[in-house]
mmCIF file of C-alpha atoms in Angstrom:
data_model
loop_
_atom_site.group_PDB
_atom_site.id
_atom_site.type_symbol
_atom_site.label_atom_id
_atom_site.label_comp_id
_atom_site.label_asym_id
_atom_site.label_seq_id
_atom_site.Cartn_x
_atom_site.Cartn_y
_atom_site.Cartn_z
ATOM 1 C CA UNK A 4 -0.036 -0.054 -0.030
ATOM 2 C CA UNK A 5 2.770 2.349 0.871
ATOM 3 C CA UNK A 6 4.488 1.851 -2.584
ATOM 4 C CA UNK A 7 1.082 2.417 -4.285
ATOM 5 C CA UNK A 8 0.774 5.783 -2.480
ATOM 6 C CA UNK A 9 4.197 6.785 -3.263
ATOM 7 C CA UNK A 10 3.630 5.921 -7.005
ATOM 8 C CA UNK A 11 0.495 8.142 -6.916
ATOM 9 C CA UNK A 12 2.558 10.892 -5.278
ATOM 10 C CA UNK A 13 5.205 10.741 -7.884
ATOM 11 C CA UNK A 14 2.670 10.696 -10.713
ATOM 12 C CA UNK A 15 0.321 13.263 -9.373
ATOM 13 C CA UNK A 16 1.131 15.900 -12.161
ATOM 14 C CA UNK A 17 0.657 13.355 -14.789
ATOM 15 C CA UNK A 18 -2.700 12.169 -13.308
ATOM 16 C CA UNK A 19 -3.920 15.789 -13.024
ATOM 17 C CA UNK A 20 -2.915 16.498 -16.506
ATOM 18 C CA UNK A 21 -4.870 13.442 -17.834
ATOM 19 C CA UNK A 22 -7.794 14.330 -15.759
ATOM 20 C CA UNK A 23 -7.960 17.988 -17.120
ATOM 21 C CA UNK A 24 -7.463 16.500 -20.642
ATOM 22 C CA UNK A 25 -10.432 14.223 -20.167
ATOM 23 C CA UNK A 26 -12.594 17.055 -18.813
ATOM 24 C CA UNK A 27 -11.728 19.148 -21.649
ATOM 25 C CA UNK A 28 -12.262 16.476 -24.213
ATOM 26 C CA UNK A 29 -15.748 15.741 -22.623
ATOM 27 C CA UNK A 30 -16.672 19.486 -22.752
ATOM 28 C CA UNK A 31 -15.708 19.771 -26.359
ATOM 29 C CA UNK A 32 -17.554 16.683 -27.481
ATOM 30 C CA UNK A 33 -20.783 17.397 -25.429
ATOM 31 C CA UNK A 34 -21.124 20.917 -26.172
ATOM 32 C CA UNK A 35 -20.092 21.364 -29.746
ATOM 33 C CA UNK A 36 -22.100 19.542 -32.420
ATOM 34 C CA UNK A 37 -19.430 18.786 -35.013
ATOM 35 C CA UNK A 38 -16.717 17.200 -32.557
ATOM 36 C CA UNK A 39 -19.778 15.249 -30.963
ATOM 37 C CA UNK A 40 -20.896 13.963 -34.493
ATOM 38 C CA UNK A 41 -17.159 12.960 -35.308
ATOM 39 C CA UNK A 42 -16.743 11.267 -31.939
ATOM 40 C CA UNK A 43 -20.085 9.326 -32.431
ATOM 41 C CA UNK A 44 -19.034 8.369 -35.943
ATOM 42 C CA UNK A 45 -15.567 7.107 -34.789
ATOM 43 C CA UNK A 46 -16.926 5.268 -31.815
ATOM 44 C CA UNK A 47 -19.608 3.506 -34.113
ATOM 45 C CA UNK A 48 -16.903 2.566 -36.508
ATOM 46 C CA UNK A 49 -14.621 1.270 -33.651
ATOM 47 C CA UNK A 50 -17.608 -0.676 -32.189
ATOM 48 C CA UNK A 51 -18.319 -2.185 -35.544
ATOM 49 C CA UNK A 52 -14.651 -3.233 -35.959
ATOM 50 C CA UNK A 53 -14.526 -4.751 -32.435
ATOM 51 C CA UNK A 54 -17.719 -6.764 -33.246
ATOM 52 C CA UNK A 55 -16.355 -8.023 -36.597
ATOM 53 C CA UNK A 56 -13.197 -9.176 -34.884
ATOM 54 C CA UNK A 57 -15.171 -10.816 -32.239
ATOM 55 C CA UNK A 58 -17.372 -12.583 -34.791
ATOM 56 C CA UNK A 59 -14.251 -13.752 -36.781
ATOM 57 C CA UNK A 60 -12.739 -15.123 -33.613
ATOM 58 C CA UNK A 61 -15.828 -16.974 -32.615
ATOM 59 C CA UNK A 62 -16.011 -18.336 -36.262
ATOM 60 C CA UNK A 63 -12.578 -19.545 -36.079
ATOM 61 C CA UNK A 64 -13.060 -21.244 -32.567
ATOM 62 C CA UNK A 65 -16.228 -23.085 -34.057
ATOM 63 C CA UNK A 66 -14.601 -23.991 -37.313
ATOM 64 C CA UNK A 67 -13.565 -27.468 -36.167
ATOM 65 C CA UNK A 68 -16.903 -28.200 -34.690
ATOM 66 C CA UNK A 69 -18.638 -27.106 -37.863
ATOM 67 C CA UNK A 70 -16.357 -29.200 -39.932
ATOM 68 C CA UNK A 71 -17.235 -32.193 -37.795
ATOM 69 C CA UNK A 72 -20.987 -31.525 -38.447
ATOM 70 C CA UNK A 73 -20.485 -31.199 -42.096
ATOM 71 C CA UNK A 74 -18.417 -34.431 -42.204
ATOM 72 C CA UNK A 75 -21.240 -36.247 -40.426
ATOM 73 C CA UNK A 76 -23.846 -34.778 -42.747
ATOM 74 C CA UNK A 77 -21.674 -35.983 -45.708
ATOM 75 C CA UNK A 78 -21.504 -39.492 -44.300
ATOM 76 C CA UNK A 79 -25.262 -39.467 -43.930
ATOM 77 C CA UNK A 80 -25.764 -38.215 -47.286
ATOM 78 C CA UNK A 81 -23.331 -40.994 -48.636
ATOM 79 C CA UNK A 82 -25.560 -43.535 -46.955
ATOM 80 C CA UNK A 83 -28.649 -42.217 -48.678
ATOM 81 C CA UNK A 84 -26.632 -42.181 -51.874
ATOM 82 C CA UNK A 85 -25.601 -45.789 -51.472
ATOM 83 C CA UNK A 86 -29.253 -46.807 -51.022
ATOM 84 C CA UNK A 87 -30.330 -45.003 -54.029
ATOM 85 C CA UNK A 88 -27.619 -46.754 -56.060
ATOM 86 C CA UNK A 89 -28.817 -50.150 -54.797
ATOM 87 C CA UNK A 90 -32.379 -49.293 -55.967
ATOM 88 C CA UNK A 91 -31.212 -48.124 -59.265
ATOM 89 C CA UNK A 92 -29.036 -51.180 -59.759
ATOM 90 C CA UNK A 93 -31.502 -53.855 -58.548
ATOM 91 C CA UNK A 94 -34.871 -52.250 -58.736
ATOM 92 C CA UNK A 95 -37.080 -50.775 -56.085
ATOM 93 C CA UNK A 96 -39.185 -53.953 -55.808
ATOM 94 C CA UNK A 97 -35.968 -56.053 -54.983
ATOM 95 C CA UNK A 98 -34.707 -53.736 -52.256
ATOM 96 C CA UNK A 99 -37.260 -54.474 -49.703
ATOM 97 C CA UNK A 100 -35.015 -56.131 -47.159
ATOM 98 C CA UNK A 101 -34.105 -53.414 -44.602
ATOM 99 C CA UNK A 102 -30.767 -55.176 -44.109
ATOM 100 C CA UNK A 103 -29.758 -55.136 -47.581
ATOM 101 C CA UNK A 104 -30.988 -51.536 -47.872
ATOM 102 C CA UNK A 105 -28.697 -50.475 -45.118
ATOM 103 C CA UNK A 106 -25.789 -52.640 -45.934
ATOM 104 C CA UNK A 107 -23.209 -49.974 -45.803
ATOM 105 C CA UNK A 108 -22.676 -47.135 -43.343
ATOM 106 C CA UNK A 109 -20.209 -44.394 -43.179
ATOM 107 C CA UNK A 110 -18.113 -42.964 -40.391
ATOM 108 C CA UNK A 111 -16.198 -39.582 -40.838
ATOM 109 C CA UNK A 112 -12.551 -39.445 -39.641
ATOM 110 C CA UNK A 113 -9.738 -37.028 -39.983
ATOM 111 C CA UNK A 114 -6.257 -37.765 -41.318
ATOM 112 C CA UNK A 115 -3.767 -37.003 -38.466
ATOM 113 C CA UNK A 116 -0.673 -38.260 -40.320
ATOM 114 C CA UNK A 117 0.197 -39.541 -43.834
ATOM 115 C CA UNK A 118 2.767 -39.846 -46.545
ATOM 116 C CA UNK A 119 2.536 -39.779 -50.308
ATOM 117 C CA UNK A 120 6.101 -39.736 -51.637
ATOM 118 C CA UNK A 121 7.155 -43.184 -50.540
ATOM 119 C CA UNK A 122 6.624 -46.585 -51.997
ATOM 120 C CA UNK A 123 5.058 -47.914 -48.818
ATOM 121 C CA UNK A 124 2.740 -44.982 -48.094
ATOM 122 C CA UNK A 125 0.390 -44.959 -45.191
ATOM 123 C CA UNK A 126 -2.435 -42.909 -43.451
ATOM 124 C CA UNK A 127 -3.273 -42.713 -39.859
ATOM 125 C CA UNK A 128 -6.935 -41.512 -39.009
ATOM 126 C CA UNK A 129 -8.348 -40.486 -35.660
ATOM 127 C CA UNK A 130 -10.852 -43.264 -35.251
ATOM 128 C CA UNK A 131 -10.221 -46.760 -33.956
ATOM 129 C CA UNK A 132 -11.892 -49.703 -32.341
ATOM 130 C CA UNK A 133 -13.808 -47.535 -29.818
ATOM 131 C CA UNK A 134 -15.679 -46.175 -32.804
ATOM 132 C CA UNK A 135 -16.266 -49.700 -34.310
ATOM 133 C CA UNK A 136 -13.391 -49.778 -36.810
ATOM 134 C CA UNK A 137 -11.908 -53.155 -37.820
ATOM 135 C CA UNK A 138 -9.230 -54.311 -40.162
ATOM 136 C CA UNK A 139 -10.035 -54.546 -43.900
ATOM 137 C CA UNK A 140 -12.728 -51.750 -43.824
ATOM 138 C CA UNK A 141 -12.688 -49.536 -46.919
ATOM 139 C CA UNK A 142 -11.833 -45.842 -46.645
ATOM 140 C CA UNK A 143 -13.044 -43.307 -49.162
ATOM 141 C CA UNK A 144 -12.626 -39.545 -49.325
ATOM 142 C CA UNK A 145 -14.566 -36.617 -50.900
ATOM 143 C CA UNK A 146 -13.320 -37.369 -54.278
ATOM 144 C CA UNK A 147 -13.153 -41.170 -54.337
ATOM 145 C CA UNK A 148 -11.304 -44.126 -53.036
ATOM 146 C CA UNK A 149 -8.522 -43.788 -50.478
ATOM 147 C CA UNK A 150 -7.576 -47.230 -49.105
ATOM 148 C CA UNK A 151 -8.089 -50.016 -46.647
ATOM 149 C CA UNK A 152 -7.681 -50.182 -42.806
ATOM 150 C CA UNK A 153 -4.754 -52.382 -42.032
ATOM 151 C CA UNK A 154 -4.364 -51.893 -38.311
ATOM 152 C CA UNK A 155 -6.481 -50.526 -35.482
ATOM 153 C CA UNK A 156 -5.737 -49.250 -31.999
ATOM 154 C CA UNK A 157 -8.394 -47.863 -29.553
ATOM 155 C CA UNK A 158 -8.410 -44.439 -30.934
ATOM 156 C CA UNK A 159 -6.618 -44.516 -34.195
ATOM 157 C CA UNK A 160 -6.340 -46.671 -37.363
ATOM 158 C CA UNK A 161 -3.615 -47.169 -39.959
ATOM 159 C CA UNK A 162 -4.798 -47.129 -43.608
ATOM 160 C CA UNK A 163 -3.028 -48.721 -46.569
ATOM 161 C CA UNK A 164 -3.809 -46.258 -49.426
ATOM 162 C CA UNK A 165 -4.146 -47.094 -53.066
ATOM 163 C CA UNK A 166 -0.771 -45.350 -53.658
ATOM 164 C CA UNK A 167 0.882 -48.378 -51.870
ATOM 165 C CA UNK A 168 1.880 -51.336 -54.159
ATOM 166 C CA UNK A 169 0.829 -53.807 -51.518
ATOM 167 C CA UNK A 170 -2.628 -52.979 -52.105
ATOM 168 C CA UNK A 171 -4.872 -54.216 -55.275
ATOM 169 C CA UNK A 172 -8.511 -53.492 -55.835
ATOM 170 C CA UNK A 173 -10.796 -54.126 -58.467
ATOM 171 C CA UNK A 174 -12.002 -51.300 -60.821
ATOM 172 C CA UNK A 175 -14.318 -51.137 -63.809
ATOM 173 C CA UNK A 176 -14.870 -48.760 -66.649
ATOM 174 C CA UNK A 177 -18.069 -46.862 -65.907
ATOM 175 C CA UNK A 178 -19.515 -47.000 -69.523
ATOM 176 C CA UNK A 179 -18.359 -50.488 -70.692
ATOM 177 C CA UNK A 180 -18.176 -52.370 -67.405
ATOM 178 C CA UNK A 181 -14.967 -54.142 -68.193
ATOM 179 C CA UNK A 182 -13.156 -54.619 -65.035
ATOM 180 C CA UNK A 183 -9.576 -55.577 -63.943
ATOM 181 C CA UNK A 184 -7.040 -54.996 -61.031
ATOM 182 C CA UNK A 185 -5.997 -51.620 -59.993
ATOM 183 C CA UNK A 186 -2.470 -51.402 -58.571
ATOM 184 C CA UNK A 187 -0.130 -48.492 -58.145
ATOM 185 C CA UNK A 188 3.220 -48.802 -59.948
ATOM 186 C CA UNK A 189 5.037 -46.892 -57.262
ATOM 187 C CA UNK A 190 5.896 -43.765 -59.372
ATOM 188 C CA UNK A 191 3.660 -40.652 -59.155
ATOM 189 C CA UNK A 192 1.173 -40.415 -56.343
ATOM 190 C CA UNK A 193 -1.337 -39.011 -58.702
ATOM 191 C CA UNK A 194 -1.361 -41.831 -61.128
ATOM 192 C CA UNK A 195 -2.079 -45.583 -60.950
ATOM 193 C CA UNK A 196 -2.790 -48.449 -63.412
ATOM 194 C CA UNK A 197 -5.813 -50.525 -64.392
ATOM 195 C CA UNK A 198 -4.741 -53.718 -66.365
ATOM 196 C CA UNK A 199 -6.374 -56.610 -68.208
ATOM 197 C CA UNK A 200 -8.884 -54.638 -70.079
ATOM 198 C CA UNK A 201 -9.776 -56.396 -73.424
ATOM 199 C CA UNK A 202 -8.288 -54.893 -76.401
ATOM 200 C CA UNK A 203 -11.652 -54.665 -78.255
ATOM 201 C CA UNK A 204 -12.769 -52.238 -75.622
ATOM 202 C CA UNK A 205 -13.522 -48.680 -76.908
ATOM 203 C CA UNK A 206 -11.950 -47.130 -73.780
ATOM 204 C CA UNK A 207 -10.407 -43.849 -74.439
ATOM 205 C CA UNK A 208 -8.803 -40.886 -72.484
ATOM 206 C CA UNK A 209 -11.219 -39.334 -70.192
ATOM 207 C CA UNK A 210 -13.120 -42.564 -69.302
ATOM 208 C CA UNK A 211 -14.059 -42.903 -65.634
ATOM 209 C CA UNK A 212 -13.145 -45.974 -63.607
ATOM 210 C CA UNK A 213 -15.085 -46.922 -60.656
ATOM 211 C CA UNK A 214 -15.274 -49.626 -57.864
ATOM 212 C CA UNK A 215 -17.288 -52.367 -59.135
ATOM 213 C CA UNK A 216 -18.181 -54.337 -55.878
ATOM 214 C CA UNK A 217 -15.837 -57.215 -56.480
ATOM 215 C CA UNK A 218 -13.427 -55.608 -53.997
ATOM 216 C CA UNK A 219 -15.129 -56.314 -50.643
ATOM 217 C CA UNK A 220 -13.810 -53.171 -49.199
ATOM 218 C CA UNK A 221 -16.055 -50.639 -51.173
ATOM 219 C CA UNK A 222 -19.507 -50.246 -52.493
ATOM 220 C CA UNK A 223 -19.822 -50.298 -56.299
ATOM 221 C CA UNK A 224 -19.766 -46.772 -57.881
ATOM 222 C CA UNK A 225 -17.061 -45.010 -56.027
ATOM 223 C CA UNK A 226 -14.633 -43.215 -58.216
ATOM 224 C CA UNK A 227 -11.102 -44.340 -58.484
ATOM 225 C CA UNK A 228 -9.879 -42.125 -61.427
ATOM 226 C CA UNK A 229 -9.918 -41.221 -65.088
ATOM 227 C CA UNK A 230 -8.103 -42.640 -67.926
ATOM 228 C CA UNK A 231 -5.077 -40.780 -69.073
ATOM 229 C CA UNK A 232 -3.858 -43.115 -71.854
ATOM 230 C CA UNK A 233 -3.964 -46.726 -72.926
ATOM 231 C CA UNK A 234 -1.379 -49.204 -74.217
ATOM 232 C CA UNK A 235 -1.285 -52.878 -75.086
ATOM 233 C CA UNK A 236 0.206 -55.276 -72.469
ATOM 234 C CA UNK A 237 2.939 -57.716 -73.466
ATOM 235 C CA UNK A 238 0.443 -60.380 -74.568
ATOM 236 C CA UNK A 239 -1.149 -57.805 -76.925
ATOM 237 C CA UNK A 240 -4.560 -59.083 -75.956
ATOM 238 C CA UNK A 241 -5.288 -56.547 -73.155
ATOM 239 C CA UNK A 242 -4.859 -52.972 -72.477
ATOM 240 C CA UNK A 243 -3.100 -51.390 -69.528
ATOM 241 C CA UNK A 244 -4.638 -48.140 -68.695
ATOM 242 C CA UNK A 245 -2.877 -45.189 -66.912
ATOM 243 C CA UNK A 246 -5.225 -43.510 -64.573
ATOM 244 C CA UNK A 247 -5.257 -40.126 -62.879
ATOM 245 C CA UNK A 248 -6.400 -40.798 -59.241
ATOM 246 C CA UNK A 249 -9.626 -38.998 -58.172
ATOM 247 C CA UNK A 250 -8.143 -38.500 -54.584
ATOM 248 C CA UNK A 251 -5.182 -36.077 -54.179
ATOM 249 C CA UNK A 252 -3.194 -37.627 -51.331
ATOM 250 C CA UNK A 253 -1.137 -34.412 -50.877
ATOM 251 C CA UNK A 254 -4.327 -32.623 -49.809
ATOM 252 C CA UNK A 255 -6.331 -35.233 -47.970
ATOM 253 C CA UNK A 256 -7.843 -34.119 -44.617
ATOM 254 C CA UNK A 257 -11.403 -35.740 -44.296
ATOM 255 C CA UNK A 258 -12.179 -39.354 -45.061
ATOM 256 C CA UNK A 259 -14.983 -41.861 -44.505
ATOM 257 C CA UNK A 260 -14.716 -45.325 -43.265
ATOM 258 C CA UNK A 261 -17.093 -47.927 -44.828
ATOM 259 C CA UNK A 262 -18.696 -50.279 -42.598
ATOM 260 C CA UNK A 263 -20.117 -53.351 -44.407
ATOM 261 C CA UNK A 264 -22.514 -55.342 -42.196
ATOM 262 C CA UNK A 265 -22.056 -58.319 -44.610
ATOM 263 C CA UNK A 266 -18.395 -58.336 -44.217
ATOM 264 C CA UNK A 267 -18.086 -61.333 -41.798
ATOM 265 C CA UNK A 268 -20.421 -63.471 -43.971
ATOM 266 C CA UNK A 269 -18.291 -62.752 -47.051
ATOM 267 C CA UNK A 270 -15.147 -63.374 -45.172
ATOM 268 C CA UNK A 271 -16.463 -66.839 -44.249
ATOM 269 C CA UNK A 272 -16.786 -67.614 -47.960
ATOM 270 C CA UNK A 273 -13.631 -65.905 -49.298
ATOM 271 C CA UNK A 274 -10.763 -65.015 -46.892
ATOM 272 C CA UNK A 275 -7.649 -64.057 -48.921
ATOM 273 C CA UNK A 276 -4.472 -63.420 -47.064
ATOM 274 C CA UNK A 277 -3.483 -59.807 -47.096
ATOM 275 C CA UNK A 278 0.274 -58.658 -47.699
ATOM 276 C CA UNK A 279 0.065 -56.804 -44.264
ATOM 277 C CA UNK A 280 -1.082 -59.822 -42.414
#
């Protein structure tokens, strides 16, 4: 307390000066109309700026929550789209079984770590066994196929992406329905290859390649990529197609894990050994 009083005593002239300045400013603003209008205008502008800064700060703080809500909405929309595709492919009268109609569900997740410039690329996502994830579940992104879950802990999962040459999936031409294995040659993370397409196919650059349902990881109709060029394989009877991948792995943040309720039943009939087993 003694130091505070000493400080006041030493600063009494400055305090008196500031008080007189405040009184003078108040008198000028309150009595004369022009300074009062200018002060009101400036105070309004300052108040608006402060409100805008506060709004921007609140928007930034809520951005993650909004992103999570949007991701969940996208997952719900994907479930509805998948049901529509089932009806389109099999007919409305066929899809009466509620289990078949809800075969796939989608869980949103975020990428927390990844690589895309190696031969053995990987992705770590922020969902694990506590969220119901299991090995061999498919993973897709906003643009298309991402990969397959290869390992799971309580809160995280390791995904083998399609830009890892240990993973092969089945892809088909959207227009002609010819299908073959899609496997990354290990060169450019934006490109992969689809092989064993009959040479009498009319495939050309720009053709879209989709999942065809033969890979147990993904529903049919998820985009893999687009054809850049074709060339004959060594046997001269089939084309090898160079694809531009739909998913840009250098800019991947949000993904969706595909849950197939028929997975266990399918595994009991077909249980191939995976390279990462």
